[in-house]
Tab-separated table of C-alpha atoms in Angstrom:
chain	number	residue	atom	x	y	z
A	1	UNK	CA	57.353	55.868	110.658
A	2	UNK	CA	53.602	55.359	110.387
A	3	UNK	CA	51.938	53.209	107.776
A	4	UNK	CA	50.578	55.026	104.707
A	5	UNK	CA	46.927	56.028	105.198
A	6	UNK	CA	44.365	54.394	102.960
A	7	UNK	CA	42.825	56.408	100.143
A	8	UNK	CA	39.458	56.813	101.970
A	9	UNK	CA	41.316	58.062	105.057
A	10	UNK	CA	43.332	60.506	102.931
A	11	UNK	CA	40.113	61.878	101.476
A	12	UNK	CA	38.651	62.368	104.954
A	13	UNK	CA	41.815	64.064	106.231
A	14	UNK	CA	42.055	66.581	103.401
A	15	UNK	CA	38.320	67.200	103.347
A	16	UNK	CA	38.650	68.268	107.001
A	17	UNK	CA	41.602	70.524	106.209
A	18	UNK	CA	39.590	72.051	103.371
A	19	UNK	CA	36.523	72.596	105.543
A	20	UNK	CA	38.605	74.391	108.167
A	21	UNK	CA	40.603	76.550	105.723
A	22	UNK	CA	39.475	76.358	102.075
A	23	UNK	CA	42.177	78.761	100.832
A	24	UNK	CA	45.258	78.454	103.057
A	25	UNK	CA	47.940	81.071	102.547
A	26	UNK	CA	51.674	81.119	103.096
A	27	UNK	CA	52.884	83.307	105.939
A	28	UNK	CA	55.925	84.886	104.238
A	29	UNK	CA	55.322	88.504	103.231
A	30	UNK	CA	55.936	89.267	99.557
A	31	UNK	CA	54.619	91.666	96.930
A	32	UNK	CA	55.599	89.913	93.696
A	33	UNK	CA	57.391	86.821	92.389
A	34	UNK	CA	60.846	88.316	92.957
A	35	UNK	CA	60.229	89.214	96.587
A	36	UNK	CA	58.742	85.757	97.152
A	37	UNK	CA	61.940	84.120	95.872
A	38	UNK	CA	64.001	86.377	98.121
A	39	UNK	CA	61.799	85.793	101.168
A	40	UNK	CA	61.860	82.011	100.783
A	41	UNK	CA	65.628	82.018	100.258
A	42	UNK	CA	66.039	84.112	103.405
A	43	UNK	CA	63.773	81.808	105.418
A	44	UNK	CA	66.237	78.884	105.461
A	45	UNK	CA	67.052	78.195	109.120
A	46	UNK	CA	64.930	81.188	110.133
A	47	UNK	CA	61.308	81.752	111.123
A	48	UNK	CA	58.750	83.314	108.803
A	49	UNK	CA	58.046	85.944	111.462
A	50	UNK	CA	61.723	86.878	111.635
A	51	UNK	CA	61.995	87.123	107.856
A	52	UNK	CA	58.841	89.217	107.617
A	53	UNK	CA	60.171	91.658	110.197
A	54	UNK	CA	63.446	92.025	108.288
A	55	UNK	CA	61.895	92.377	104.839
A	56	UNK	CA	59.040	94.740	105.648
A	57	UNK	CA	61.138	97.834	104.891
A	58	UNK	CA	63.437	96.020	102.433
A	59	UNK	CA	60.652	95.199	99.995
A	60	UNK	CA	59.462	98.789	100.014
A	61	UNK	CA	62.742	99.915	98.467
A	62	UNK	CA	64.039	96.779	96.693
A	63	UNK	CA	61.169	94.875	95.122
A	64	UNK	CA	62.841	94.155	91.755
A	65	UNK	CA	66.227	92.704	90.765
A	66	UNK	CA	67.329	96.164	89.564
A	67	UNK	CA	66.495	97.832	92.851
A	68	UNK	CA	68.097	95.014	94.831
A	69	UNK	CA	71.337	95.439	92.884
A	70	UNK	CA	71.191	99.191	93.412
A	71	UNK	CA	70.885	98.588	97.152
A	72	UNK	CA	73.985	96.394	97.025
A	73	UNK	CA	75.242	93.668	99.311
A	74	UNK	CA	76.189	96.022	102.154
A	75	UNK	CA	72.836	97.768	102.009
A	76	UNK	CA	71.001	94.438	101.963
A	77	UNK	CA	72.929	93.210	104.984
A	78	UNK	CA	71.711	96.201	106.992
A	79	UNK	CA	68.139	95.003	106.446
A	80	UNK	CA	68.631	91.270	107.047
A	81	UNK	CA	71.344	91.130	109.723
A	82	UNK	CA	68.814	89.815	112.265
A	83	UNK	CA	68.377	86.661	110.164
A	84	UNK	CA	70.669	83.659	110.531
A	85	UNK	CA	73.440	83.250	107.921
A	86	UNK	CA	72.707	86.786	106.711
A	87	UNK	CA	76.063	87.375	105.035
A	88	UNK	CA	75.870	84.311	102.816
A	89	UNK	CA	72.197	84.962	102.103
A	90	UNK	CA	72.967	88.548	101.080
A	91	UNK	CA	75.578	87.308	98.611
A	92	UNK	CA	73.098	84.834	97.145
A	93	UNK	CA	70.317	87.422	96.791
A	94	UNK	CA	72.606	89.850	94.981
A	95	UNK	CA	73.900	87.098	92.686
A	96	UNK	CA	70.420	85.754	91.902
A	97	UNK	CA	69.242	89.296	91.165
A	98	UNK	CA	72.033	89.689	88.626
A	99	UNK	CA	71.276	86.307	87.050
A	100	UNK	CA	67.578	87.147	86.763
A	101	UNK	CA	68.528	90.276	84.825
A	102	UNK	CA	71.197	88.651	82.679
A	103	UNK	CA	69.488	85.373	81.845
A	104	UNK	CA	65.748	85.777	82.434
A	105	UNK	CA	64.989	89.360	81.450
A	106	UNK	CA	64.424	90.333	85.063
A	107	UNK	CA	61.524	87.879	85.403
A	108	UNK	CA	61.270	84.960	87.811
A	109	UNK	CA	61.158	81.740	85.753
A	110	UNK	CA	58.298	79.284	86.144
A	111	UNK	CA	60.271	76.044	85.843
A	112	UNK	CA	61.830	74.149	88.739
A	113	UNK	CA	65.113	73.618	86.916
A	114	UNK	CA	65.478	77.314	86.116
A	115	UNK	CA	64.630	78.328	89.664
A	116	UNK	CA	67.128	75.865	91.084
A	117	UNK	CA	69.841	77.397	88.904
A	118	UNK	CA	69.635	80.534	91.070
A	119	UNK	CA	72.073	80.889	94.002
A	120	UNK	CA	70.499	79.921	97.311
A	121	UNK	CA	67.447	78.339	95.662
A	122	UNK	CA	67.110	74.612	96.258
A	123	UNK	CA	64.281	72.266	95.405
A	124	UNK	CA	62.234	73.235	98.467
A	125	UNK	CA	62.477	76.956	97.706
A	126	UNK	CA	61.672	76.344	94.052
A	127	UNK	CA	58.607	74.306	94.984
A	128	UNK	CA	57.326	77.060	97.295
A	129	UNK	CA	57.580	79.598	94.473
A	130	UNK	CA	55.960	77.252	91.954
A	131	UNK	CA	53.110	76.575	94.367
A	132	UNK	CA	52.480	80.043	95.759
A	133	UNK	CA	53.115	82.212	92.708
A	134	UNK	CA	52.595	79.993	89.686
A	135	UNK	CA	49.831	77.886	91.288
A	136	UNK	CA	51.441	74.580	90.441
A	137	UNK	CA	50.762	71.606	92.769
A	138	UNK	CA	54.402	71.471	93.882
A	139	UNK	CA	55.108	70.104	97.345
A	140	UNK	CA	57.824	71.846	99.380
A	141	UNK	CA	58.722	69.529	102.253
A	142	UNK	CA	60.037	71.332	105.320
A	143	UNK	CA	60.531	70.030	108.865
A	144	UNK	CA	56.832	70.503	109.679
A	145	UNK	CA	55.611	68.531	106.666
A	146	UNK	CA	58.229	65.839	107.218
A	147	UNK	CA	57.077	65.417	110.831
A	148	UNK	CA	53.345	65.461	110.064
A	149	UNK	CA	53.725	63.147	107.084
A	150	UNK	CA	55.564	60.520	109.098
A	151	UNK	CA	53.603	60.790	112.332
A	152	UNK	CA	50.176	60.692	110.772
A	153	UNK	CA	50.688	58.330	107.848
A	154	UNK	CA	49.700	61.030	105.368
A	155	UNK	CA	53.110	60.897	103.680
A	156	UNK	CA	55.610	58.543	105.329
A	157	UNK	CA	59.165	58.652	104.015
A	158	UNK	CA	62.750	58.369	105.214
A	159	UNK	CA	63.818	61.652	103.657
A	160	UNK	CA	62.284	64.815	102.213
A	161	UNK	CA	62.272	63.434	98.665
A	162	UNK	CA	60.334	60.345	99.762
A	163	UNK	CA	57.781	62.446	101.651
A	164	UNK	CA	57.370	64.700	98.613
A	165	UNK	CA	56.700	61.663	96.407
A	166	UNK	CA	54.252	60.244	98.945
A	167	UNK	CA	52.243	63.476	98.902
A	168	UNK	CA	52.228	63.573	95.101
A	169	UNK	CA	51.253	59.905	94.857
A	170	UNK	CA	48.632	59.698	97.601
A	171	UNK	CA	46.920	63.053	98.184
A	172	UNK	CA	43.723	63.226	96.092
A	173	UNK	CA	44.175	65.398	93.006
A	174	UNK	CA	41.700	68.093	94.027
A	175	UNK	CA	43.679	68.733	97.229
A	176	UNK	CA	47.194	68.776	95.734
A	177	UNK	CA	47.363	72.540	95.222
A	178	UNK	CA	46.875	73.388	98.897
A	179	UNK	CA	48.339	70.245	100.507
A	180	UNK	CA	51.653	71.999	101.130
A	181	UNK	CA	50.090	74.820	103.147
A	182	UNK	CA	47.616	72.669	105.048
A	183	UNK	CA	50.386	70.374	106.227
A	184	UNK	CA	52.753	73.208	107.162
A	185	UNK	CA	50.085	75.013	109.168
A	186	UNK	CA	49.022	71.772	110.844
A	187	UNK	CA	52.613	71.060	111.846
A	188	UNK	CA	53.263	74.625	112.960
A	189	UNK	CA	50.223	75.007	115.199
A	190	UNK	CA	48.754	71.578	116.027
A	191	UNK	CA	51.164	68.697	115.342
A	192	UNK	CA	54.082	70.478	116.982
A	193	UNK	CA	57.375	68.709	117.609
A	194	UNK	CA	57.595	68.101	121.330
A	195	UNK	CA	54.013	67.806	122.493
A	196	UNK	CA	51.473	67.627	119.670
A	197	UNK	CA	48.035	69.014	120.464
A	198	UNK	CA	46.212	65.782	119.697
A	199	UNK	CA	43.230	66.783	121.852
A	200	UNK	CA	42.250	69.499	119.358
A	201	UNK	CA	43.535	67.809	116.214
A	202	UNK	CA	40.922	67.744	113.414
A	203	UNK	CA	42.389	64.554	111.903
A	204	UNK	CA	42.940	62.645	115.153
A	205	UNK	CA	40.610	59.793	114.200
A	206	UNK	CA	42.600	58.915	111.086
A	207	UNK	CA	46.090	59.794	112.356
A	208	UNK	CA	48.393	56.793	112.837
A	209	UNK	CA	50.517	58.392	115.594
A	210	UNK	CA	50.583	55.912	118.468
A	211	UNK	CA	51.609	58.256	121.290
A	212	UNK	CA	48.708	60.693	121.072
A	213	UNK	CA	48.496	63.300	123.809
A	214	UNK	CA	45.195	63.841	125.645
């Protein structure tokens, strides 16, 4: 685990991320808040590309809780059977659709606690929805962010909760909204797991990773 970067170094790091991509976007396809919740729930232990392929047609015919319930669990499975754990995920999506109708008037709630009350929606999923749809500076820590945070010193922590707190406590306020996406994209395409691309890394000078590749 790397040592936490200093505040001046954090400012330099996120200024570089901002300069390269001022408005980073999530890569999961969605058309509204409901489809975003569904897409993020489906993405557990699956790739964004795989989820997008499965939901492209699904979201054309089931983009609301009502339409998802009309499709039914068996119909949903036909669309998502290429995704890992599809049977359990289908059950959760149908259940959360019913709960949204029964308890939230068919609308996706904007509080973390309410989101986490939905089947298949944990803290990470809730934070993605809060960040991407409701534009709250919530930090969803996935494997990419956990790796980047610990390697670089941006957000060292022994578990996802600690990394989340480190981001909230140490990333300058003006960069909090997009920190989640910058770090995911950096981990997905530059600071990859087995052989990070340190030679083209925009934050190499401030990164605390000792075993930098050429």
